[in-house]
């Protein structure tokens, strides 16, 4: 893939930034990061991203987990509960069945709270402490709320989570609850929850830690960096393609940023940047619609539905960052049905890897793109699985076999299993 990188067009930093600053992806205005609380550009309302005066190469990284990559994070340390350093599993059966050169699964469900959200929160909650705010809030389909609750608890800060009533998997609500978040069940979908929490943040009532917050995406970049390093160590090559489930498109944006920031200092050849390939559920697929129609932006879907409740999202706020990422890395986006998601969840379980439905979308997407020939058989592929099976026990139990009642004696059990 060729990645266009016009360094002449790089915005210049504001003064006195200590090497870290914010830049608007629309008008390129720059801001210092910790003076004011900013989520979007005060001038044009576009998304902001974190920028650095100088960027490291692979040789500069040391240690493990998210903070291994501190040279490309906005803080030296955050509120940490040992996040990142998740396994990259080889999946030989799926690799055979889908007939690709190699297939690995980066299982983000192995983070402490069971999803990739920990990577963003260790940075985001750290920034919140640095800014001196006291009440943290998110809208969430579940995982963000669990991670915010845990990291907020660790940082001794008050947390508020807005969840779409009746549409959040049980494990996630239980986590948010036990870690001490105040849970507000909103009569509306995730996008409505996000509208409200953005308004609360604009009124100065809460500090927003959704992926609209540019600092959170800095932590999530480390997924891409770990994949590059681990894949290279094992295969002497970088993956041709990374396939990931898409909701708000935060990870898509974060991985694209990670790759650009490795290309810029010459640590990564633009030709080696993996093709970012997003997968959405058919019932919530505005990014896929925008990619298929070659639109510059997305159109909000007001009615969304899918078994993959984590990605039941109709207004992906990071689309302006993610769409260029998909296009410029030579990737694509595809939608999959709930049945295809469940089948993929079973297949991963059959290789010993337990994921929640949204995560299985990456494998379901690969299967679809292999049958249509978009992904070719010589590709080295990494699928991202974003959340643990136990997040959504109900979906797992439905996808699995039913328990069988047996009598309470050995002969009765033997008789049952042999018939
Ligand atoms: N997979 C899982 C398990 C998720 O929880 C999410 C997002 C995604 C994928 C989508 O990632 O937004 O970076 O494209 N969950 C958010 C939440 C919305 O509130 O937990 P994205």
Short mmCIF file of C-alpha atoms and ligand atoms in Angstrom, two decimals:
data_model
loop_
_atom_site.label_atom_id
_atom_site.label_comp_id
_atom_site.label_asym_id
_atom_site.label_seq_id
_atom_site.Cartn_x
_atom_site.Cartn_y
_atom_site.Cartn_z
CA UNK A 1 0.00 0.00 0.00
CA UNK A 2 1.20 3.51 -0.57
CA UNK A 3 0.47 6.04 2.08
CA UNK A 4 0.48 9.64 1.03
CA UNK A 5 2.32 11.74 3.57
CA UNK A 6 2.65 15.37 2.75
CA UNK A 7 5.00 16.56 5.46
CA UNK A 8 5.09 20.07 3.96
CA UNK A 9 1.44 20.38 4.96
CA UNK A 10 2.13 19.54 8.62
CA UNK A 11 0.75 22.25 10.91
CA UNK A 12 3.32 23.88 13.18
CA UNK A 13 3.07 23.71 16.98
CA UNK A 14 1.92 26.55 19.20
CA UNK A 15 4.58 27.96 21.49
CA UNK A 16 5.49 26.48 24.88
CA UNK A 17 4.01 23.03 24.36
CA UNK A 18 6.72 20.79 25.89
CA UNK A 19 6.64 18.78 22.71
CA UNK A 20 2.93 17.89 22.76
CA UNK A 21 0.14 19.90 21.20
CA UNK A 22 -3.32 19.60 19.69
CA UNK A 23 -4.13 20.24 16.06
CA UNK A 24 -7.48 20.54 14.30
CA UNK A 25 -7.94 18.04 11.45
CA UNK A 26 -10.18 20.57 9.67
CA UNK A 27 -8.63 24.07 9.81
CA UNK A 28 -5.23 22.94 11.20
CA UNK A 29 -5.36 25.50 14.02
CA UNK A 30 -3.12 24.40 16.89
CA UNK A 31 -3.66 24.50 20.64
CA UNK A 32 -1.63 23.73 23.71
CA UNK A 33 -2.92 20.53 25.25
CA UNK A 34 -3.37 21.13 28.96
CA UNK A 35 -4.29 24.81 29.26
CA UNK A 36 -7.97 24.50 28.38
CA UNK A 37 -10.38 21.61 28.17
CA UNK A 38 -10.94 21.02 24.45
CA UNK A 39 -12.64 18.13 22.67
CA UNK A 40 -13.19 19.65 19.24
CA UNK A 41 -11.79 22.75 17.51
CA UNK A 42 -13.17 25.95 19.07
CA UNK A 43 -12.85 27.62 15.64
CA UNK A 44 -14.45 25.13 13.23
CA UNK A 45 -15.73 22.32 15.48
CA UNK A 46 -13.75 19.60 13.65
CA UNK A 47 -12.00 16.80 15.51
CA UNK A 48 -8.68 17.45 17.24
CA UNK A 49 -5.63 15.23 17.28
CA UNK A 50 -2.57 15.07 19.49
CA UNK A 51 0.71 16.00 17.79
CA UNK A 52 4.34 15.66 18.81
CA UNK A 53 7.44 17.73 18.04
CA UNK A 54 9.45 14.59 17.49
CA UNK A 55 8.51 10.97 16.97
CA UNK A 56 10.38 7.81 18.03
CA UNK A 57 11.40 4.75 16.03
CA UNK A 58 10.94 1.13 17.09
CA UNK A 59 14.37 1.07 18.78
CA UNK A 60 13.25 3.75 21.23
CA UNK A 61 10.52 1.61 22.80
CA UNK A 62 11.15 -0.26 26.06
CA UNK A 63 9.12 -1.96 28.76
CA UNK A 64 5.73 -3.53 28.12
CA UNK A 65 2.07 -2.61 27.74
CA UNK A 66 0.69 0.76 26.70
CA UNK A 67 3.45 2.74 28.47
CA UNK A 68 6.11 0.99 26.40
CA UNK A 69 5.16 3.61 23.80
CA UNK A 70 5.46 6.60 26.12
CA UNK A 71 7.56 8.50 23.53
CA UNK A 72 4.45 8.81 21.42
CA UNK A 73 1.97 9.42 24.24
CA UNK A 74 1.02 12.82 25.70
CA UNK A 75 2.08 11.92 29.27
CA UNK A 76 5.01 10.06 30.80
CA UNK A 77 2.64 8.04 32.94
CA UNK A 78 -1.11 7.71 33.39
CA UNK A 79 -3.50 5.91 35.72
CA UNK A 80 -2.32 2.38 35.03
CA UNK A 81 -3.71 -1.08 35.81
CA UNK A 82 -1.29 -2.95 33.50
CA UNK A 83 -3.14 -2.49 30.23
CA UNK A 84 -2.05 -3.69 26.81
CA UNK A 85 0.47 -6.41 25.96
CA UNK A 86 -2.42 -8.61 24.80
CA UNK A 87 -1.85 -11.92 23.03
CA UNK A 88 -1.53 -12.27 19.27
CA UNK A 89 -2.93 -15.77 18.69
CA UNK A 90 -2.22 -17.86 15.62
CA UNK A 91 -5.50 -19.48 14.49
CA UNK A 92 -4.46 -22.38 12.25
CA UNK A 93 -7.93 -23.85 11.64
CA UNK A 94 -9.43 -20.55 10.50
CA UNK A 95 -6.25 -19.81 8.53
CA UNK A 96 -6.76 -23.13 6.64
CA UNK A 97 -10.46 -22.65 6.15
CA UNK A 98 -10.18 -19.06 4.95
CA UNK A 99 -7.04 -19.87 2.97
CA UNK A 100 -4.85 -16.86 3.66
CA UNK A 101 -1.07 -16.80 3.94
CA UNK A 102 -1.28 -16.29 7.71
CA UNK A 103 -4.01 -15.42 10.17
CA UNK A 104 -3.60 -14.08 13.69
CA UNK A 105 -6.06 -12.72 16.21
CA UNK A 106 -5.06 -9.81 18.43
CA UNK A 107 -7.28 -10.47 21.43
CA UNK A 108 -7.99 -7.20 23.19
CA UNK A 109 -10.48 -9.04 25.40
CA UNK A 110 -7.41 -10.02 27.44
CA UNK A 111 -7.04 -6.53 28.89
CA UNK A 112 -7.90 -6.14 32.59
CA UNK A 113 -11.49 -5.03 32.13
CA UNK A 114 -11.90 -7.34 29.13
CA UNK A 115 -11.70 -4.88 26.25
CA UNK A 116 -9.34 -2.52 24.41
CA UNK A 117 -10.91 0.42 26.21
CA UNK A 118 -8.31 0.13 28.99
CA UNK A 119 -5.64 1.40 26.60
CA UNK A 120 -7.51 4.63 26.03
CA UNK A 121 -8.50 5.08 29.66
CA UNK A 122 -5.00 4.75 31.12
CA UNK A 123 -4.09 7.83 29.06
CA UNK A 124 -7.45 9.62 29.18
CA UNK A 125 -7.93 9.36 32.94
CA UNK A 126 -4.28 10.40 33.39
CA UNK A 127 -4.94 13.53 31.33
CA UNK A 128 -8.09 14.19 33.38
CA UNK A 129 -5.97 14.15 36.54
CA UNK A 130 -3.45 16.49 34.94
CA UNK A 131 -6.27 18.87 33.96
CA UNK A 132 -7.57 18.73 37.52
CA UNK A 133 -11.15 17.79 36.62
CA UNK A 134 -13.22 15.82 39.11
CA UNK A 135 -16.23 14.25 37.37
CA UNK A 136 -15.62 11.92 34.43
CA UNK A 137 -18.35 10.76 32.07
CA UNK A 138 -18.99 8.65 28.98
CA UNK A 139 -21.84 7.48 26.81
CA UNK A 140 -21.34 3.79 26.21
CA UNK A 141 -22.54 0.60 24.61
CA UNK A 142 -20.94 -1.01 27.68
CA UNK A 143 -17.18 -1.56 27.44
CA UNK A 144 -16.22 2.09 27.71
CA UNK A 145 -18.35 2.38 30.83
CA UNK A 146 -16.66 -0.66 32.42
CA UNK A 147 -13.19 0.72 31.68
CA UNK A 148 -14.02 4.25 32.79
CA UNK A 149 -15.49 2.91 36.04
CA UNK A 150 -12.35 0.85 36.77
CA UNK A 151 -9.82 3.56 35.84
CA UNK A 152 -11.87 6.26 37.56
CA UNK A 153 -11.95 4.11 40.70
CA UNK A 154 -8.19 3.61 40.47
CA UNK A 155 -7.68 7.37 40.12
CA UNK A 156 -10.17 8.14 42.93
CA UNK A 157 -12.42 10.14 40.63
CA UNK A 158 -16.18 10.32 40.32
CA UNK A 159 -17.58 8.54 37.24
CA UNK A 160 -20.89 8.84 35.43
CA UNK A 161 -21.94 6.55 32.58
CA UNK A 162 -24.89 6.95 30.21
CA UNK A 163 -26.08 3.65 28.76
CA UNK A 164 -28.85 2.90 26.26
CA UNK A 165 -31.51 1.23 28.45
CA UNK A 166 -31.88 -2.50 27.81
CA UNK A 167 -29.16 -2.62 25.14
CA UNK A 168 -26.01 -3.21 27.16
CA UNK A 169 -24.65 -6.72 27.79
CA UNK A 170 -24.91 -7.90 31.40
CA UNK A 171 -21.18 -8.31 32.12
CA UNK A 172 -20.48 -4.70 31.23
CA UNK A 173 -23.22 -3.22 33.43
CA UNK A 174 -22.02 -5.43 36.29
CA UNK A 175 -18.46 -4.09 35.92
CA UNK A 176 -19.53 -0.45 35.79
CA UNK A 177 -21.67 -1.04 38.84
CA UNK A 178 -19.08 -2.83 40.97
CA UNK A 179 -16.33 -0.35 40.12
CA UNK A 180 -18.59 2.35 41.45
CA UNK A 181 -19.80 4.32 38.44
CA UNK A 182 -23.10 6.08 38.68
CA UNK A 183 -25.12 4.36 35.90
CA UNK A 184 -27.75 6.37 34.04
CA UNK A 185 -29.96 4.23 31.81
CA UNK A 186 -31.10 6.50 28.99
CA UNK A 187 -34.33 6.10 27.08
CA UNK A 188 -32.57 6.24 23.71
CA UNK A 189 -29.78 4.54 21.75
CA UNK A 190 -26.02 5.07 22.14
CA UNK A 191 -25.96 8.03 19.75
CA UNK A 192 -28.56 9.82 21.90
CA UNK A 193 -26.46 9.07 25.02
CA UNK A 194 -23.44 10.60 23.28
CA UNK A 195 -25.40 13.70 22.26
CA UNK A 196 -26.37 14.21 25.91
CA UNK A 197 -22.92 13.63 27.39
CA UNK A 198 -21.36 15.97 24.82
CA UNK A 199 -23.84 18.63 25.89
CA UNK A 200 -23.02 18.00 29.57
CA UNK A 201 -19.32 18.37 28.74
CA UNK A 202 -19.94 21.57 26.75
CA UNK A 203 -21.72 22.97 29.83
CA UNK A 204 -18.67 22.13 31.95
CA UNK A 205 -20.54 19.57 34.06
CA UNK A 206 -18.35 16.57 33.20
CA UNK A 207 -15.03 15.69 31.57
CA UNK A 208 -15.82 13.64 28.48
CA UNK A 209 -13.89 10.41 27.94
CA UNK A 210 -15.52 9.06 24.81
CA UNK A 211 -13.24 8.54 21.82
CA UNK A 212 -14.07 12.04 20.66
CA UNK A 213 -11.48 12.91 23.30
CA UNK A 214 -8.21 12.93 21.31
CA UNK A 215 -6.13 11.73 24.27
CA UNK A 216 -7.99 8.43 24.49
CA UNK A 217 -7.08 7.57 20.92
CA UNK A 218 -3.40 8.03 21.78
CA UNK A 219 -3.64 5.04 24.13
CA UNK A 220 -5.52 3.00 21.54
CA UNK A 221 -2.75 3.62 18.98
CA UNK A 222 -0.69 1.09 20.93
CA UNK A 223 -2.85 -1.76 19.56
CA UNK A 224 -1.38 -1.01 16.13
CA UNK A 225 2.16 -0.65 17.46
CA UNK A 226 1.99 -3.96 19.32
CA UNK A 227 0.65 -5.70 16.21
CA UNK A 228 3.48 -4.31 14.07
CA UNK A 229 6.17 -5.27 16.55
CA UNK A 230 4.84 -8.75 17.34
CA UNK A 231 4.08 -9.65 13.74
CA UNK A 232 7.54 -8.56 12.65
CA UNK A 233 9.20 -10.50 15.42
CA UNK A 234 7.37 -13.68 14.43
CA UNK A 235 7.29 -13.42 10.64
CA UNK A 236 9.91 -10.86 9.70
CA UNK A 237 7.10 -8.93 8.02
CA UNK A 238 4.27 -6.57 8.86
CA UNK A 239 0.69 -7.77 8.26
CA UNK A 240 -0.78 -6.88 4.86
CA UNK A 241 -4.13 -6.22 6.42
CA UNK A 242 -5.72 -5.54 9.80
CA UNK A 243 -9.44 -6.24 10.04
CA UNK A 244 -11.36 -4.67 12.91
CA UNK A 245 -14.92 -4.18 14.13
CA UNK A 246 -16.12 -0.60 13.80
CA UNK A 247 -18.51 1.33 16.03
CA UNK A 248 -17.45 4.94 16.60
CA UNK A 249 -14.39 4.27 14.41
CA UNK A 250 -12.00 5.25 17.21
CA UNK A 251 -9.68 2.27 16.73
CA UNK A 252 -9.65 2.72 12.96
CA UNK A 253 -8.57 6.34 13.49
CA UNK A 254 -6.06 5.41 16.20
CA UNK A 255 -4.39 2.65 14.17
CA UNK A 256 -4.12 4.93 11.14
CA UNK A 257 -2.49 7.59 13.31
CA UNK A 258 -0.05 5.04 14.73
CA UNK A 259 1.01 4.03 11.22
CA UNK A 260 1.42 7.63 10.04
CA UNK A 261 3.51 8.38 13.11
CA UNK A 262 5.80 5.45 12.37
CA UNK A 263 6.08 6.40 8.69
CA UNK A 264 6.94 10.02 9.47
CA UNK A 265 10.35 9.38 11.16
CA UNK A 266 11.09 6.65 8.62
CA UNK A 267 10.54 3.75 11.05
CA UNK A 268 7.95 2.18 8.72
CA UNK A 269 7.99 2.10 4.93
CA UNK A 270 4.70 3.48 3.54
CA UNK A 271 4.50 0.31 1.42
CA UNK A 272 4.40 -1.75 4.65
CA UNK A 273 1.37 -0.02 6.17
CA UNK A 274 -1.40 -2.60 6.69
CA UNK A 275 -4.68 -2.05 4.84
CA UNK A 276 -7.22 -1.00 7.47
CA UNK A 277 -10.40 -2.93 6.90
CA UNK A 278 -13.47 -2.09 8.95
CA UNK A 279 -16.39 -4.39 9.67
CA UNK A 280 -19.81 -3.24 10.83
CA UNK A 281 -23.00 -5.11 11.61
CA UNK A 282 -25.49 -4.90 8.72
CA UNK A 283 -27.98 -3.20 11.06
CA UNK A 284 -25.55 -0.37 11.96
CA UNK A 285 -23.29 0.28 8.99
CA UNK A 286 -22.93 4.00 8.17
CA UNK A 287 -19.15 3.71 7.62
CA UNK A 288 -19.65 0.87 5.14
CA UNK A 289 -22.29 2.95 3.36
CA UNK A 290 -19.88 5.90 3.13
CA UNK A 291 -17.01 3.73 1.85
CA UNK A 292 -19.21 1.94 -0.72
CA UNK A 293 -20.59 5.22 -2.03
CA UNK A 294 -17.25 7.02 -1.82
CA UNK A 295 -18.79 9.72 0.37
CA UNK A 296 -16.58 12.19 2.24
CA UNK A 297 -18.62 11.78 5.42
CA UNK A 298 -21.25 9.49 6.90
CA UNK A 299 -24.99 9.89 7.13
CA UNK A 300 -26.33 9.18 10.60
CA UNK A 301 -28.51 6.06 10.91
CA UNK A 302 -31.28 6.70 13.40
CA UNK A 303 -32.51 3.11 13.63
CA UNK A 304 -29.78 0.65 14.44
CA UNK A 305 -30.00 -2.97 15.58
CA UNK A 306 -27.61 -5.90 15.94
CA UNK A 307 -26.74 -8.73 18.30
CA UNK A 308 -23.31 -7.07 18.49
CA UNK A 309 -24.58 -4.41 20.90
CA UNK A 310 -21.06 -2.98 21.38
CA UNK A 311 -21.17 -1.64 17.81
CA UNK A 312 -24.84 -0.74 17.69
CA UNK A 313 -23.93 2.79 16.62
CA UNK A 314 -25.46 4.96 13.89
CA UNK A 315 -23.36 8.12 14.15
CA UNK A 316 -19.66 7.21 14.31
CA UNK A 317 -18.08 10.42 15.57
CA UNK A 318 -14.58 9.55 14.41
CA UNK A 319 -15.60 9.04 10.79
CA UNK A 320 -13.66 12.13 9.60
CA UNK A 321 -10.46 10.53 10.93
CA UNK A 322 -11.29 6.94 10.00
CA UNK A 323 -12.52 7.29 6.40
CA UNK A 324 -9.18 8.72 5.17
CA UNK A 325 -7.45 5.94 7.13
CA UNK A 326 -9.40 3.23 5.36
CA UNK A 327 -8.89 4.83 1.94
CA UNK A 328 -5.25 5.85 2.21
CA UNK A 329 -4.09 2.47 3.49
CA UNK A 330 -5.88 0.71 0.63
CA UNK A 331 -8.41 -0.89 2.96
CA UNK A 332 -12.15 -1.18 2.72
CA UNK A 333 -15.27 -1.67 4.86
CA UNK A 334 -17.82 -4.44 4.81
CA UNK A 335 -20.98 -5.32 6.71
CA UNK A 336 -21.94 -8.72 8.11
CA UNK A 337 -25.22 -10.17 9.35
CA UNK A 338 -25.90 -11.23 12.94
CA UNK A 339 -25.89 -14.87 11.75
CA UNK A 340 -22.44 -14.42 10.22
CA UNK A 341 -21.22 -12.80 13.45
CA UNK A 342 -22.52 -15.68 15.58
CA UNK A 343 -20.97 -18.27 13.25
CA UNK A 344 -17.60 -16.49 13.54
CA UNK A 345 -17.96 -16.31 17.33
CA UNK A 346 -18.41 -20.12 17.36
CA UNK A 347 -15.41 -20.61 15.06
CA UNK A 348 -13.14 -18.57 17.32
CA UNK A 349 -14.48 -20.44 20.35
CA UNK A 350 -13.58 -23.65 18.50
CA UNK A 351 -9.95 -22.49 18.55
CA UNK A 352 -10.14 -21.72 22.26
CA UNK A 353 -10.65 -17.98 21.85
CA UNK A 354 -13.68 -16.54 23.60
CA UNK A 355 -14.96 -13.22 22.25
CA UNK A 356 -18.10 -11.15 22.45
CA UNK A 357 -20.23 -10.78 19.27
CA UNK A 358 -18.83 -7.41 18.09
CA UNK A 359 -15.32 -8.88 18.15
CA UNK A 360 -16.30 -11.82 15.97
CA UNK A 361 -17.35 -9.33 13.29
CA UNK A 362 -13.69 -9.08 12.23
CA UNK A 363 -13.52 -12.80 11.37
CA UNK A 364 -16.99 -12.69 9.77
CA UNK A 365 -15.79 -9.77 7.64
CA UNK A 366 -12.65 -11.63 6.59
CA UNK A 367 -14.75 -14.62 5.54
CA UNK A 368 -16.97 -12.39 3.42
CA UNK A 369 -14.03 -10.57 1.83
CA UNK A 370 -12.32 -13.89 1.04
CA UNK A 371 -15.42 -15.21 -0.75
CA UNK A 372 -15.76 -12.01 -2.76
CA UNK A 373 -12.02 -12.11 -3.61
CA UNK A 374 -11.30 -8.68 -2.08
CA UNK A 375 -8.80 -10.34 0.28
CA UNK A 376 -6.43 -12.57 -1.66
CA UNK A 377 -4.90 -15.85 -0.53
CA UNK A 378 -1.36 -14.47 -0.30
CA UNK A 379 -2.24 -11.96 2.40
CA UNK A 380 -0.97 -11.99 5.97
CA UNK A 381 -3.97 -10.95 8.03
CA UNK A 382 -4.53 -9.87 11.63
CA UNK A 383 -8.09 -9.72 12.94
CA UNK A 384 -8.73 -7.62 15.99
CA UNK A 385 -11.05 -9.07 18.61
CA UNK A 386 -12.06 -6.26 20.89
CA UNK A 387 -13.91 -7.76 23.87
CA UNK A 388 -14.01 -10.93 25.99
CA UNK A 389 -16.69 -13.64 25.73
CA UNK A 390 -17.80 -13.08 29.34
CA UNK A 391 -18.84 -9.51 28.57
CA UNK A 392 -22.01 -10.88 27.01
CA UNK A 393 -22.84 -14.22 28.66
CA UNK A 394 -26.33 -14.27 27.17
CA UNK A 395 -25.06 -14.07 23.57
CA UNK A 396 -22.41 -16.70 24.33
CA UNK A 397 -24.96 -19.10 25.83
CA UNK A 398 -27.26 -18.63 22.83
CA UNK A 399 -24.43 -19.30 20.39
CA UNK A 400 -23.28 -22.37 22.32
CA UNK A 401 -24.97 -25.71 23.07
CA UNK A 402 -27.70 -26.18 25.69
CA UNK A 403 -26.96 -27.84 29.04
CA UNK A 404 -28.48 -31.33 29.34
CA UNK A 405 -30.33 -32.34 32.53
CA UNK A 406 -29.16 -35.70 33.90
CA UNK A 407 -30.05 -37.80 36.94
CA UNK A 408 -27.94 -37.44 40.10
CA UNK A 409 -26.21 -40.84 39.86
CA UNK A 410 -23.27 -42.22 37.87
CA UNK A 411 -25.25 -44.90 36.00
CA UNK A 412 -27.84 -42.33 35.02
CA UNK A 413 -25.12 -39.98 33.72
CA UNK A 414 -23.38 -42.83 31.84
CA UNK A 415 -26.64 -43.94 30.34
CA UNK A 416 -27.33 -40.38 29.20
CA UNK A 417 -23.94 -39.73 27.58
CA UNK A 418 -23.86 -43.06 25.77
CA UNK A 419 -27.29 -42.66 24.18
N1 LIG B 1 -15.75 -3.75 19.76
C1 LIG B 1 -16.17 -3.61 21.02
C2 LIG B 1 -16.23 -4.82 21.89
C3 LIG B 1 -16.57 -2.33 21.49
O1 LIG B 1 -16.98 -2.21 22.74
C4 LIG B 1 -16.53 -1.24 20.62
C5 LIG B 1 -16.96 0.09 21.04
C6 LIG B 1 -16.08 -1.45 19.32
C7 LIG B 1 -15.68 -2.72 18.92
C8 LIG B 1 -16.00 -0.34 18.35
O2 LIG B 1 -14.83 0.38 18.47
O3 LIG B 1 -15.75 2.65 18.50
O4 LIG B 1 -13.33 2.23 18.18
O5 LIG B 1 -14.96 1.68 16.38
N2 LIG B 1 -17.55 0.30 22.14
C9 LIG B 1 -17.89 1.63 22.66
C10 LIG B 1 -18.39 1.51 24.09
C11 LIG B 1 -18.78 2.40 21.79
O6 LIG B 1 -19.15 2.36 24.54
O7 LIG B 1 -18.01 0.56 24.77
P1 LIG B 1 -14.71 1.84 17.84
#
